[in-house]
mmCIF file of C-alpha atoms in Angstrom:
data_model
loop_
_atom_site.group_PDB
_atom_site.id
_atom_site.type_symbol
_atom_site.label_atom_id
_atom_site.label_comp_id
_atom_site.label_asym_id
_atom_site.label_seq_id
_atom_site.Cartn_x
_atom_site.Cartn_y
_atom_site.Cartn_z
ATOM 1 C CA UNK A 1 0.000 0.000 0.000
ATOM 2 C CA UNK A 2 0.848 3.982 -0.833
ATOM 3 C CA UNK A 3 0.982 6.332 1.860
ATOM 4 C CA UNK A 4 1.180 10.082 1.093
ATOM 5 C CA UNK A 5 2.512 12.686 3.453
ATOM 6 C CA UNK A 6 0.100 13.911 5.352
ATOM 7 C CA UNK A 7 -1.983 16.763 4.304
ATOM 8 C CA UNK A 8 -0.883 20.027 6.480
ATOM 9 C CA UNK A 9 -3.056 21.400 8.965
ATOM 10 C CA UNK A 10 -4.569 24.882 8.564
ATOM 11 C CA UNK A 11 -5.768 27.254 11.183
ATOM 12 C CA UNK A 12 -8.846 26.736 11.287
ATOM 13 C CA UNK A 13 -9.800 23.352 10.129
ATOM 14 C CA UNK A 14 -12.382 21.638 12.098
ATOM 15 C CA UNK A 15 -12.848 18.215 13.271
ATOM 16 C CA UNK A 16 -13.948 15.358 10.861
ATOM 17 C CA UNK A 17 -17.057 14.542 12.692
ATOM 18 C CA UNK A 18 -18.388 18.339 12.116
ATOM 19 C CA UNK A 19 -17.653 18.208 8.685
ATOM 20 C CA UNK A 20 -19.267 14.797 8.235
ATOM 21 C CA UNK A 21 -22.229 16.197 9.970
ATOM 22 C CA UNK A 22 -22.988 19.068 7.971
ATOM 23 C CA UNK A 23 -23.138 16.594 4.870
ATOM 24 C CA UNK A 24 -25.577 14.213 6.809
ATOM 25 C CA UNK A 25 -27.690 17.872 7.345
ATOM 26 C CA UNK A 26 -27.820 18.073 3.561
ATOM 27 C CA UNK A 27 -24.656 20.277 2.681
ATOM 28 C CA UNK A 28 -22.491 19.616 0.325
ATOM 29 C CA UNK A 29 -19.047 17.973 1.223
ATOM 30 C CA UNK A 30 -16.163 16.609 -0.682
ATOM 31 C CA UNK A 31 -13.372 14.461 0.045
ATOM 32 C CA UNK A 32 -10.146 15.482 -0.644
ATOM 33 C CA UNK A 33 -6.850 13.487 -0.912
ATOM 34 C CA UNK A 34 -8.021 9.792 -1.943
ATOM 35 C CA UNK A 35 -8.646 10.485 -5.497
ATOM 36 C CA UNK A 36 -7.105 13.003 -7.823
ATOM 37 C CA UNK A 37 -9.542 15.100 -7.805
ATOM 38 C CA UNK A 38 -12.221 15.813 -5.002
ATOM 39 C CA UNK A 39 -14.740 13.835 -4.738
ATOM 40 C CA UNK A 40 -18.991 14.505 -3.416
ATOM 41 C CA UNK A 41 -19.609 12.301 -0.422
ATOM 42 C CA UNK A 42 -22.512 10.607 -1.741
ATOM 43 C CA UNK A 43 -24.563 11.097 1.434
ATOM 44 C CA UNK A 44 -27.831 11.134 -0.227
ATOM 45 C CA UNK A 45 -27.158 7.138 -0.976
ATOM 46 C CA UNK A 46 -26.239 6.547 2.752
ATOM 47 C CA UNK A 47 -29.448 8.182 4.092
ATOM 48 C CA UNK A 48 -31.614 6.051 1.228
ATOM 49 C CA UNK A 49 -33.705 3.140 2.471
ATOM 50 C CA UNK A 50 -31.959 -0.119 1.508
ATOM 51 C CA UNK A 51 -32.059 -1.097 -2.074
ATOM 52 C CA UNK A 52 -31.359 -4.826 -3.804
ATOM 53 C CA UNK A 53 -28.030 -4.019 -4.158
ATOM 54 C CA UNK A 54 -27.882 -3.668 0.074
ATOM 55 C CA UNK A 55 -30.086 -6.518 0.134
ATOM 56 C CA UNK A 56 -27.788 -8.958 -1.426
ATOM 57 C CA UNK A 57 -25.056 -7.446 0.566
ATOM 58 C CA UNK A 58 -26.127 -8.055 3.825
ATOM 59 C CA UNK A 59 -27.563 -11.511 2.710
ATOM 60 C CA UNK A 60 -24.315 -12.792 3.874
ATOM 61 C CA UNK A 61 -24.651 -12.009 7.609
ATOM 62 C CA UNK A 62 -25.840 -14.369 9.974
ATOM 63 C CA UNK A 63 -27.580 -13.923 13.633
ATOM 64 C CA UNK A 64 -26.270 -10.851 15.758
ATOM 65 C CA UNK A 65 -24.244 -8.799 13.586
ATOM 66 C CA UNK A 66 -22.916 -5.353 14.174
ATOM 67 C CA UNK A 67 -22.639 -3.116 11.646
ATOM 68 C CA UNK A 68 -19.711 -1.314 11.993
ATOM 69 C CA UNK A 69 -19.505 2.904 10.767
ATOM 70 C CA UNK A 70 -23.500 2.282 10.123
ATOM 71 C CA UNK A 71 -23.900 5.940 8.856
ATOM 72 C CA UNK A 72 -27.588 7.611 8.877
ATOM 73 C CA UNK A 73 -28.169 3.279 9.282
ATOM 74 C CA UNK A 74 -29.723 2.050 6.041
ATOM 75 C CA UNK A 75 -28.111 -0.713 6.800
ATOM 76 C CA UNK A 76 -28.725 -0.875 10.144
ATOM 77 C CA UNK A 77 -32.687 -0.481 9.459
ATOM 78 C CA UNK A 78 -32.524 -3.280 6.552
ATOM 79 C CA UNK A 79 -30.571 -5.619 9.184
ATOM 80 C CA UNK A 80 -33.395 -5.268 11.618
ATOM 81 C CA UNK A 81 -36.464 -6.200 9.306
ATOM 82 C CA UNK A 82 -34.490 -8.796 8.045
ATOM 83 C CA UNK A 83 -34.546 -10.220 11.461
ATOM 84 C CA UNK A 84 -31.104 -9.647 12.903
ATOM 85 C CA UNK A 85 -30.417 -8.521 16.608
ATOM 86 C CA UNK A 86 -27.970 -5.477 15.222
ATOM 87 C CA UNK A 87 -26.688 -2.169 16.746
ATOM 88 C CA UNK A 88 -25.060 0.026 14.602
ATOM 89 C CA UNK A 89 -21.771 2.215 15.388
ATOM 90 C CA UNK A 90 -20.233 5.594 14.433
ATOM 91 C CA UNK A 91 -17.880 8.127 15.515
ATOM 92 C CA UNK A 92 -20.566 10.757 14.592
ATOM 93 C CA UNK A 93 -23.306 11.803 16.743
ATOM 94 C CA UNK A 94 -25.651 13.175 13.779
ATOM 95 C CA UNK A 95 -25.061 9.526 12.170
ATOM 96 C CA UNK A 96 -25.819 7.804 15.435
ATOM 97 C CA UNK A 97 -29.289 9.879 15.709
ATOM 98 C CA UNK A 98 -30.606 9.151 11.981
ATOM 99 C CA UNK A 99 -30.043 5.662 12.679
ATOM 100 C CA UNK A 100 -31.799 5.620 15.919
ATOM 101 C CA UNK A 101 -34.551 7.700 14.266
ATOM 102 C CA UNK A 102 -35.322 4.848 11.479
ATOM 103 C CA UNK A 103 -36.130 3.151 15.065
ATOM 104 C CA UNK A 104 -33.156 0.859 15.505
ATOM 105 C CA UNK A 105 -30.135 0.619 18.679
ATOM 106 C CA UNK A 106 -27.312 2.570 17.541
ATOM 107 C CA UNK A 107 -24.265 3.695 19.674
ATOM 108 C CA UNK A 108 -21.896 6.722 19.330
ATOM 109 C CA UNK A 109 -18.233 4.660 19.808
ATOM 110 C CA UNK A 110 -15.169 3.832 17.832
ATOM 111 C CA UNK A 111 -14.757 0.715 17.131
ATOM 112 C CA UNK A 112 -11.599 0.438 18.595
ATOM 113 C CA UNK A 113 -13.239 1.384 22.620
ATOM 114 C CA UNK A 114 -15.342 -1.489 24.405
ATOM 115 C CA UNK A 115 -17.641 -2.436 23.172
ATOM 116 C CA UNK A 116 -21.528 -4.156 24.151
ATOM 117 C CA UNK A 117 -21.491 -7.858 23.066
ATOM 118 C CA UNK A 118 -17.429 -8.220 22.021
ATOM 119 C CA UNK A 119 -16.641 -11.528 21.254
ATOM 120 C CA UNK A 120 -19.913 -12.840 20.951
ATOM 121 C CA UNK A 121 -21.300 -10.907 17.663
ATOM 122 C CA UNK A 122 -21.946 -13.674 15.020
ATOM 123 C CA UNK A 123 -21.463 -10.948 11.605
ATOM 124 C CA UNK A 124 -19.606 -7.586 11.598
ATOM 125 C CA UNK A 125 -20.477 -5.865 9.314
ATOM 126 C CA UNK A 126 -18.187 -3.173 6.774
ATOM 127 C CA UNK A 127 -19.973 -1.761 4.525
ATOM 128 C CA UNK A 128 -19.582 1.196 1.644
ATOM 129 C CA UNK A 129 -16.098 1.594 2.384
ATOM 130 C CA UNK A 130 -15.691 1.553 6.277
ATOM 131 C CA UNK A 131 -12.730 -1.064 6.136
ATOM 132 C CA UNK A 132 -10.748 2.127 5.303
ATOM 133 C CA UNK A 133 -11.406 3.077 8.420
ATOM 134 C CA UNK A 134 -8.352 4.044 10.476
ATOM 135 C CA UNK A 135 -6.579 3.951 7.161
ATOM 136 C CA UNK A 136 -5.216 0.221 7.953
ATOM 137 C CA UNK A 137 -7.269 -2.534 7.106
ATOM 138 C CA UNK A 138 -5.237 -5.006 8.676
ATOM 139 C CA UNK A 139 -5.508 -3.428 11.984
ATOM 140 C CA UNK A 140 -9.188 -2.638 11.493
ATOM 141 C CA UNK A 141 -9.328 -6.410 10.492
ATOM 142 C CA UNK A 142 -8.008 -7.833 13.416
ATOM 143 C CA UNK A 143 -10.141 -5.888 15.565
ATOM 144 C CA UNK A 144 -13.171 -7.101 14.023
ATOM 145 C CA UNK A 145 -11.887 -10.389 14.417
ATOM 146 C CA UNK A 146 -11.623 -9.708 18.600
ATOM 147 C CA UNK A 147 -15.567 -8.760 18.098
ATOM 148 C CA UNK A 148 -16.811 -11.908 16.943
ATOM 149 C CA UNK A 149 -18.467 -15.285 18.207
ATOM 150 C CA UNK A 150 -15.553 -18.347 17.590
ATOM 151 C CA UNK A 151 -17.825 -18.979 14.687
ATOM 152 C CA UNK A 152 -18.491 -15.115 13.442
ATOM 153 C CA UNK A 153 -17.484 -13.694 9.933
ATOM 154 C CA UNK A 154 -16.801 -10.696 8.935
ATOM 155 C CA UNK A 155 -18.704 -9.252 5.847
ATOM 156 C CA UNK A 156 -16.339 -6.567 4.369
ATOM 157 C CA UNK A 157 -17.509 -4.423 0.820
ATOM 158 C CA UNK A 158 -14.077 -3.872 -1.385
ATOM 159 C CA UNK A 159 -13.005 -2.393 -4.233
ATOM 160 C CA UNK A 160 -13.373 -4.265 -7.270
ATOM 161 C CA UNK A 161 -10.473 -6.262 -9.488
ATOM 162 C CA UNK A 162 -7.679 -4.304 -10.797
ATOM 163 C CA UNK A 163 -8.269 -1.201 -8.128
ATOM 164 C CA UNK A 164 -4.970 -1.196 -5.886
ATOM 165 C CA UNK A 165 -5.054 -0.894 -2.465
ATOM 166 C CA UNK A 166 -3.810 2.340 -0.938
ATOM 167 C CA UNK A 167 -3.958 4.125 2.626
ATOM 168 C CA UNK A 168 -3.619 8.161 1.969
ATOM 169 C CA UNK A 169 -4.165 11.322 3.631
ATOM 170 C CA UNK A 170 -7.438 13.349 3.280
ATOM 171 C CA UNK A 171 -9.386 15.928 4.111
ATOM 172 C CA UNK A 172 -13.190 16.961 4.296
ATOM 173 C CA UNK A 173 -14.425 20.004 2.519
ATOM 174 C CA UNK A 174 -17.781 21.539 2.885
ATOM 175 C CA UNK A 175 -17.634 24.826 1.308
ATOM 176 C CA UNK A 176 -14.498 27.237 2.677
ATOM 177 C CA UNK A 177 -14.437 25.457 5.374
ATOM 178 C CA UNK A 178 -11.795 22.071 6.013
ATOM 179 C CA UNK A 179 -11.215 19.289 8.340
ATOM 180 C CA UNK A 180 -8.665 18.232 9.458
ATOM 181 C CA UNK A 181 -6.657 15.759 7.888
ATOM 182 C CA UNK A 182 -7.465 11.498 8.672
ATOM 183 C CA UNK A 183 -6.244 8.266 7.460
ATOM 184 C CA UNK A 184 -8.215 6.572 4.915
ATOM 185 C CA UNK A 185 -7.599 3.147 3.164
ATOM 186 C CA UNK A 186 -8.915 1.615 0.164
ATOM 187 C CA UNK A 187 -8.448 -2.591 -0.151
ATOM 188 C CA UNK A 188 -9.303 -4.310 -2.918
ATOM 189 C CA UNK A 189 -10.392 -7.884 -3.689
ATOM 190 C CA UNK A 190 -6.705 -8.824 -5.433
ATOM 191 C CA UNK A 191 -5.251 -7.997 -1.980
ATOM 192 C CA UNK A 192 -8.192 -9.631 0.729
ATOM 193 C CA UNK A 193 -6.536 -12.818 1.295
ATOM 194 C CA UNK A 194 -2.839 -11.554 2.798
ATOM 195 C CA UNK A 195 -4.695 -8.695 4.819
ATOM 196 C CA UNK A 196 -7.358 -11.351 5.967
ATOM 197 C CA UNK A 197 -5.047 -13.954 7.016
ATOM 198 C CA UNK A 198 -2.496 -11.368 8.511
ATOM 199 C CA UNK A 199 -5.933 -10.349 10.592
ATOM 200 C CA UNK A 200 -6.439 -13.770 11.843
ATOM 201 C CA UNK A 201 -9.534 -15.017 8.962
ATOM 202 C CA UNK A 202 -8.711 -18.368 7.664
ATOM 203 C CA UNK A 203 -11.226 -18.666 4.898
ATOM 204 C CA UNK A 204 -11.775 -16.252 2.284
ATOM 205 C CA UNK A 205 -15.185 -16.133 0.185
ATOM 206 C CA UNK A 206 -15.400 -13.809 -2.430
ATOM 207 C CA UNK A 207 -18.321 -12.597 -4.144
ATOM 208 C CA UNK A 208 -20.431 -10.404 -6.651
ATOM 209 C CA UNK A 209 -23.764 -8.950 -6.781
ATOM 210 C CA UNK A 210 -25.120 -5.889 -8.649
ATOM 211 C CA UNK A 211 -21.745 -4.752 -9.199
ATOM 212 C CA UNK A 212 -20.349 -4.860 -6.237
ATOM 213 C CA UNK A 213 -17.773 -6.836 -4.360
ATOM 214 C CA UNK A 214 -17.723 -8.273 -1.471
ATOM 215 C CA UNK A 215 -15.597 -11.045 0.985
ATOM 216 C CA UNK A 216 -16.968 -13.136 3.784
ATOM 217 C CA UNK A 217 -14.068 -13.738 6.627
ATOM 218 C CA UNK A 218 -14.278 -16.369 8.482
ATOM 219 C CA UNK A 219 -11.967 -17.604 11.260
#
């Protein structure tokens, strides 16, 4: 993996979970630093109800599964009618609110604090992205491997063939105003299996639906 030099602070430049809130309020925000050029946050997506390409997505969790960086919960929501026992988790209180609004348990926490349940979830889930967060998958991995039931998986959206993995510096931008800079990885499916097994997953499913790819870890 790539790592760029960090992005240099500016006075000013406000914490990630403001900036990340104003886009969940509807403003426009961009994310700086992963691609060449900036790119939207596609927030109006996150705060969608679940479509058939979620659907098949979280088709591969099983029992209680946690879904980890749930957003304005979409996910979370779709878990729950599907039957799951799920709580969702994110570092930002607006996130944590829209999710409990769509009437499901949500928590304000890092993944990396206690957490309710660890070692006994049977799914964790990473979804549109979120095993970038932290900006090393491997860490994030293992982690999410100290979370589940002997018998959990991890289900873990990735990048598709061809897309190399990378960890880089970026940056939120909503308007003038900046966050400050955060780790963010991308991992794709040609590089799952070494940053699975370094993680502690011994089995590696891989697959395709709608478009979008997707591995189940399991230990």
């Amino acid at each position: 993996m790539s790592l760029r030099e960090s992005l240099p602070d500016r006075d000013g430049d406000r914490p990630f979970t403001e900036l990340f809130t104003r886009a969940l309020r509807g403003l426009p925000c961009s994310v700086v630093g992963i691609a060449p050029d900036p790119v939207g946050l596609p927030v109006h997506e996150w705060r969608r109800d679940a479509d058939v390409t979620d659907l098949a997505l979280i088709a591969h969790c099983v029992g209680r599964t946690l879904d980890i960086g749930c957003g304005p919960g979409r996910l979370t929501e779709a878990l729950a009618a599907a039957g799951h026992l799920v709580l969702g988790i994110d570092v930002v209180h607006e996130a944590v609110g829209q999710t409990r609004d769509r009437g499901v348990d949500a928590l304000c926490r890092d993944v990396f604090q206690r957490l309710p349940g660890e070692g006994r979830w049977q799914t964790a889930l990473l979804a549109d992205g979120n095993v970038g967060i932290g900006g090393d998958p491997e860490v994030l991995l293992a982690r999410t491997r100290e979370l589940l039931d002997p018998e959990g998986r991890a289900v873990v959206e990735l990048q598709p063939p061809g897309v190399p993995s990378a960890t880089e510096w970026a940056v939120l931008e909503c308007g003038e105003t900046r966050s400050r800079p955060f780790r963010w990885a991308l991992l794709g499916i040609d590089d799952i299996d070494e940053v699975a097994a370094a993680a502690g997953f011994a089995r590696v499913d891989l697959h395709r639906s709608h478009g979008r790819w997707c591995a189940v870890l399991h230990p």
